[in-house]
Tab-separated table of C-alpha atoms and ligand atoms in Angstrom:
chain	number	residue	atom	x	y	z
L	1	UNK	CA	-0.204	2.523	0.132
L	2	UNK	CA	-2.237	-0.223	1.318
L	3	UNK	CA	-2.808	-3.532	-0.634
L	4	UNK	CA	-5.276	-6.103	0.055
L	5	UNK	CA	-3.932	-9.777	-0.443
L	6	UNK	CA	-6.863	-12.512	-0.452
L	7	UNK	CA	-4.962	-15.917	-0.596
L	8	UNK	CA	-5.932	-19.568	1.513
L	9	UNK	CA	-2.834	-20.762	1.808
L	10	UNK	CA	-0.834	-19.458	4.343
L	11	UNK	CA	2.855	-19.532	3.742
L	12	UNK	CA	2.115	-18.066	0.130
L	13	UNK	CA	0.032	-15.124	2.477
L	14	UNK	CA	2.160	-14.597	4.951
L	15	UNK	CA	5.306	-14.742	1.999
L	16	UNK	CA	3.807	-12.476	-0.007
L	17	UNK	CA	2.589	-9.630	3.521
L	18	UNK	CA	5.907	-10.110	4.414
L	19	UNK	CA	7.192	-8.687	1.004
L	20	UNK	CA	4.980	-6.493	0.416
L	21	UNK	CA	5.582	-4.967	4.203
L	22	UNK	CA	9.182	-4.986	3.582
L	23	UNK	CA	8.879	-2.739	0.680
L	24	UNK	CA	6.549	0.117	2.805
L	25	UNK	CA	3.233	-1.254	1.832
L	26	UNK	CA	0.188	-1.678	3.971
L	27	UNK	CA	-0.936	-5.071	4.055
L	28	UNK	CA	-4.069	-6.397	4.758
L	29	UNK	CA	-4.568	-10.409	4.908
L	30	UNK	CA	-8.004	-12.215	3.451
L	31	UNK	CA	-8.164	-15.534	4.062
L	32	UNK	CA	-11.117	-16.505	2.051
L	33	UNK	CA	-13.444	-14.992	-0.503
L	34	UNK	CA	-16.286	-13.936	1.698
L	35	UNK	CA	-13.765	-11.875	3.711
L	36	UNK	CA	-11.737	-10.379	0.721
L	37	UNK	CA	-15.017	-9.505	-0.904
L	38	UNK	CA	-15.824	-7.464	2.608
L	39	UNK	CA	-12.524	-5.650	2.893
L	40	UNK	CA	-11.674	-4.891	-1.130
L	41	UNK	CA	-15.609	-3.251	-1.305
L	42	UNK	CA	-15.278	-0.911	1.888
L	43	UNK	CA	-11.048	-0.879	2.382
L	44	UNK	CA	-9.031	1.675	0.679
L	45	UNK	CA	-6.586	-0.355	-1.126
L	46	UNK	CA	-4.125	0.473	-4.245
L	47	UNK	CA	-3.975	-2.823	-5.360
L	48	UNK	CA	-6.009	-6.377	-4.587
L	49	UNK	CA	-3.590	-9.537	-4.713
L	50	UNK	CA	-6.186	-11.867	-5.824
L	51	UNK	CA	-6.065	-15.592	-5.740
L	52	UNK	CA	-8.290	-17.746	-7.803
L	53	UNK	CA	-9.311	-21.068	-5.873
L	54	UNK	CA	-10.574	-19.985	-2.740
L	55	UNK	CA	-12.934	-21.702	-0.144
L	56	UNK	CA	-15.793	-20.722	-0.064
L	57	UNK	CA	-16.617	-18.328	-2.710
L	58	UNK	CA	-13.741	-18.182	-5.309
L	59	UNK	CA	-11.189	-14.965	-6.884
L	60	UNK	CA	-13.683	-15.570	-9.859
L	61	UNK	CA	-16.664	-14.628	-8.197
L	62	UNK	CA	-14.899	-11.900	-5.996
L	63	UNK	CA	-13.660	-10.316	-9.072
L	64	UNK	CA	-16.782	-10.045	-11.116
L	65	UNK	CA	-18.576	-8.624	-8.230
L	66	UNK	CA	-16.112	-5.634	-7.527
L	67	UNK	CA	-16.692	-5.147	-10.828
L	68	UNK	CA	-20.364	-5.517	-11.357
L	69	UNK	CA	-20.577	-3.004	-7.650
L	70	UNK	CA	-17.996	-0.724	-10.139
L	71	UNK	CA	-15.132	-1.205	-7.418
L	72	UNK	CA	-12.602	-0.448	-9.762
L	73	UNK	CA	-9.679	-1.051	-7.626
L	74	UNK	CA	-6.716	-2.710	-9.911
L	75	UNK	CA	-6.451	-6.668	-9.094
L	76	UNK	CA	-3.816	-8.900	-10.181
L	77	UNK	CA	-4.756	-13.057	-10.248
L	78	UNK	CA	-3.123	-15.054	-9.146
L	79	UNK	CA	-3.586	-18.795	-10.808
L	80	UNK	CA	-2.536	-22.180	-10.967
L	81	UNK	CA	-1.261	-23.600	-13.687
L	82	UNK	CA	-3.191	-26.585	-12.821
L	83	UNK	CA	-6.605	-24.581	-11.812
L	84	UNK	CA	-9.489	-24.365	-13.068
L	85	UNK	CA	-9.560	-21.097	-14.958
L	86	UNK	CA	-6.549	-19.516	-16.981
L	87	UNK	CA	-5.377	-16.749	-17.526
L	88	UNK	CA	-7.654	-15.743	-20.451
L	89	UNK	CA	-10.524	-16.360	-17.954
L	90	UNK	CA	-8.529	-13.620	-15.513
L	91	UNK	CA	-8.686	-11.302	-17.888
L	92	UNK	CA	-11.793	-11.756	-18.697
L	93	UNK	CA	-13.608	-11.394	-15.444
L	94	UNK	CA	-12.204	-7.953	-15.030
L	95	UNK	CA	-8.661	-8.418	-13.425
L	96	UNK	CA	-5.767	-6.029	-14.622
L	97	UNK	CA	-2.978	-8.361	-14.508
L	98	UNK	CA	-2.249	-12.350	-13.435
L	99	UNK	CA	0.341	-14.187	-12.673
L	100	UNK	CA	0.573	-17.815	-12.377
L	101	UNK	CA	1.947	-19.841	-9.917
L	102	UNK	CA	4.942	-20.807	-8.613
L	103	UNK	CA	6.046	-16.936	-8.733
L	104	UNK	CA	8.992	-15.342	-7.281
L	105	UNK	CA	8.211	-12.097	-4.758
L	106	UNK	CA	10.264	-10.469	-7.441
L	107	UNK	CA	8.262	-10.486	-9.492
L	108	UNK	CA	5.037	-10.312	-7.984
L	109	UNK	CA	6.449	-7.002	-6.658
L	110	UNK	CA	7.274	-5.574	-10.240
L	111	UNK	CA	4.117	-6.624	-11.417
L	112	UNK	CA	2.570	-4.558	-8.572
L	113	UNK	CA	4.241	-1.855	-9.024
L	114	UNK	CA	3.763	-2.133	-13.032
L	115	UNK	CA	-0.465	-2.064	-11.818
L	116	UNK	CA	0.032	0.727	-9.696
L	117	UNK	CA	1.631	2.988	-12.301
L	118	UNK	CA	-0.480	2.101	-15.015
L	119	UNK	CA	-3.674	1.741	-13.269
L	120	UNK	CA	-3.215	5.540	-11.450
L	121	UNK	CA	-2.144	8.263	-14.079
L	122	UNK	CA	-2.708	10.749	-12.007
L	123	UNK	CA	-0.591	9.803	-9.225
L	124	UNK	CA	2.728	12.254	-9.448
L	125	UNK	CA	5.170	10.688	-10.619
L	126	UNK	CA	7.503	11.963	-7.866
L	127	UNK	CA	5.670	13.848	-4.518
L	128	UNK	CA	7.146	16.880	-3.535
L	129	UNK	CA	7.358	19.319	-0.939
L	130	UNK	CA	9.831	22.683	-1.781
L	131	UNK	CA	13.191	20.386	-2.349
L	132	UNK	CA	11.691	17.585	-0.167
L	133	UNK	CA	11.202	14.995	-2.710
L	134	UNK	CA	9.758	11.268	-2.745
L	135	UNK	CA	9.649	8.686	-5.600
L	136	UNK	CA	7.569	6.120	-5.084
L	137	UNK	CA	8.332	4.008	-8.368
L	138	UNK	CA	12.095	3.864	-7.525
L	139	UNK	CA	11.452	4.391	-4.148
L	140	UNK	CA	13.697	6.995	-3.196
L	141	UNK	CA	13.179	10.360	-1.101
L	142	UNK	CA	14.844	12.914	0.133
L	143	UNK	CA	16.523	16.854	0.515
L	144	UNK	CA	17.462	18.581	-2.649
L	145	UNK	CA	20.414	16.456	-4.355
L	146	UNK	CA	20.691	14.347	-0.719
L	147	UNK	CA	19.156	10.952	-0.395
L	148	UNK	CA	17.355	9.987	2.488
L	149	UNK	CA	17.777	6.864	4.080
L	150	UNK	CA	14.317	5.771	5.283
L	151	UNK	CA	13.191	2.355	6.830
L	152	UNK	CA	9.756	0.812	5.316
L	153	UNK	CA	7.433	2.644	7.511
L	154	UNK	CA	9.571	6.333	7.530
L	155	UNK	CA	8.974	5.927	4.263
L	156	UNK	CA	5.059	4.833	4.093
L	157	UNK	CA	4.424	7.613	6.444
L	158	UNK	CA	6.294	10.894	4.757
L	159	UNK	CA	4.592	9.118	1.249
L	160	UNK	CA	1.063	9.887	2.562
L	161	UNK	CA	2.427	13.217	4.759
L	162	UNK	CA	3.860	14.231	1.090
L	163	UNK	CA	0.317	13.197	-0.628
L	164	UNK	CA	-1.581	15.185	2.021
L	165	UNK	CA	0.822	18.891	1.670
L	166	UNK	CA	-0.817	21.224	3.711
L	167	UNK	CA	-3.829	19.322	5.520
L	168	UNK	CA	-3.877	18.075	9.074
L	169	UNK	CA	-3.814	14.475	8.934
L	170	UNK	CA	-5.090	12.841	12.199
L	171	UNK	CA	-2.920	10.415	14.477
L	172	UNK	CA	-5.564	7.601	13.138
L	173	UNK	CA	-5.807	8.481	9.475
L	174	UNK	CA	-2.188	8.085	9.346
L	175	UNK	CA	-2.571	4.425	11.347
L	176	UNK	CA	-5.210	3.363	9.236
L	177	UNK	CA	-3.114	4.173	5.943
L	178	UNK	CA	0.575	3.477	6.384
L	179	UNK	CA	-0.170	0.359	9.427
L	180	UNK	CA	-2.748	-2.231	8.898
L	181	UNK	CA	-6.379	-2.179	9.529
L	182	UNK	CA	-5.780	-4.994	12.170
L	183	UNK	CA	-3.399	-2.925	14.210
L	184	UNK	CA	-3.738	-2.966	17.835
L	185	UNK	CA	-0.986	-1.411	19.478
L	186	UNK	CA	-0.538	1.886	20.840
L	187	UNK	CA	-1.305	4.278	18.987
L	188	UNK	CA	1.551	6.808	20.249
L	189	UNK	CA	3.407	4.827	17.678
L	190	UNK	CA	2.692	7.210	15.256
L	191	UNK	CA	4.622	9.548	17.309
L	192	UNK	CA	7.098	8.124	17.594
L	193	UNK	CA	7.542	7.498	13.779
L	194	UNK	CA	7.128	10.992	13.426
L	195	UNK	CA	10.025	11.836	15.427
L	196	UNK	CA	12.411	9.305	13.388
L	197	UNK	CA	11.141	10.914	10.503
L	198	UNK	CA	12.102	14.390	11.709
L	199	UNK	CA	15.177	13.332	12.223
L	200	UNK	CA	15.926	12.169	9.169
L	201	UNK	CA	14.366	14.904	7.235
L	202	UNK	CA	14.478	18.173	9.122
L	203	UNK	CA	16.893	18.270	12.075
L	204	UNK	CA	19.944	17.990	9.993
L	205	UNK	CA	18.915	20.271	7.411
L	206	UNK	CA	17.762	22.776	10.140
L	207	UNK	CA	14.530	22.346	8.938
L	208	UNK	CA	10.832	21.694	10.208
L	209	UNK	CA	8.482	20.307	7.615
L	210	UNK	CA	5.854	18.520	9.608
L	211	UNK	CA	4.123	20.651	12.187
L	212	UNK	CA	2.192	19.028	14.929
L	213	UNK	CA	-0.990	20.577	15.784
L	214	UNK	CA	-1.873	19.785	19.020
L	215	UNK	CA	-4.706	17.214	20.319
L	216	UNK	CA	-5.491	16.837	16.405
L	217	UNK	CA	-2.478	15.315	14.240
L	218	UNK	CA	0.320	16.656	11.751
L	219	UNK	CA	0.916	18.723	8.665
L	220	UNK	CA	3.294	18.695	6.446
L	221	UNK	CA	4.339	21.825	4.945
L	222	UNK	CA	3.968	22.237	1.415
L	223	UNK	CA	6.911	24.266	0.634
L	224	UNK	CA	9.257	21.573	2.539
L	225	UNK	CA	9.376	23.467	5.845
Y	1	CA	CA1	-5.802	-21.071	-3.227
């Protein structure tokens, strides 16, 4: 899951990516209104991380725009005790949650998790796959009664496999959703996850739940391989 964090000051940003990345989320970085505007109208994000006083044009104005365009993406304030708007303005504008600062990552993270279940009913609860299983409230996967132990990105990576059961999912579909739009490496990477994956989740089971087909990308099989 990706989420888009628009924030001006940069150890709160880079905190917060941080976080967020450590938990299996996609994170892209907005430094200022104009730019969050861009990427929350055309990125595909789960949640927007949405701070208030911004240069140039402000979480305010971003807000009631995605709103007016009916870019209905769930966004959670974040304000300043001391700003200029509260939190009854927040909620006002459009915004599902807010939460004012100083905040822990703590709970930033269970309030973003709290948006994403509420704001997307009809997101499983738990993805599954014939006795491949993922959670991604409690975060937890794995094989019939055995937990898998999966790092951040194993984890991003079988969540959208799991999401997509059945359907070849290309080398840069997978990129763009479980990296970040500003990722410039190789893109072989996504091989190579693949294989740590498989070796988590098939070889020792005897298994083989994501197929590659050739020159195009993976799929994973719905029944769990
Ligand atoms: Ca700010």
């Amino acid at each position: 899951m990706r989420v888009l964090v628009v924030e001006d000051e940069p150890h709160i940003a880079a905190a917060v990516e941080r976080g967020l990345r450590a938990e299996g989320f996609a994170v892209d970085i907005a430094h200022d209104g104009e730019r969050g505007l861009f990427l929350a109208r055309y990125g595909d994000y789960a949640a927007i991380i949405l701070d208030l006083m911004l240069p140039g044009r402000n979480g305010y104005d971003v807000c009631r725009t995605l709103r007016t365009e009916d870019v209905t993406t769930p966004v959670l304030i974040l304000t300043a005790k001391d700003g200029e708007y509260d939190e009854a303005d927040a909620l006002d504008l459009g915004a599902d949650d807010y939460l004012t600062k100083p905040f822990t990552f703590v709970v930033l993270l269970a309030r973003v998790r709290a948006l994403l279940r509420r704001t997307a009913p009809q997101r499983p609860a738990v993805l599954r796959a014939g006795d491949l299983w993922l959670d991604p409230g409690a975060h937890r996967c794995g094989r019939g009664d055995a937990t898998l132990d999966l790092t951040p990105r194993e984890f991003g990576l079988l969540e959208y496999l799991l999401g997509h059961p059945d359907t070849v999912v290309s080398k840069a579909e997978l990129l763009h959703h479980v990296w970040d739009a500003g990722f410039e490496g190789d893109p072989n990477i996504v091989e190579v996850y693949v294989g740590y994956l498989r070796r988590k989740i098939d070889t020792p089971y005897d298994r083989n739940a994501i197929e590659t087909v050739r020159g195009v990308g993976y799929r994973l099989d719905g029944r769990g391989g």
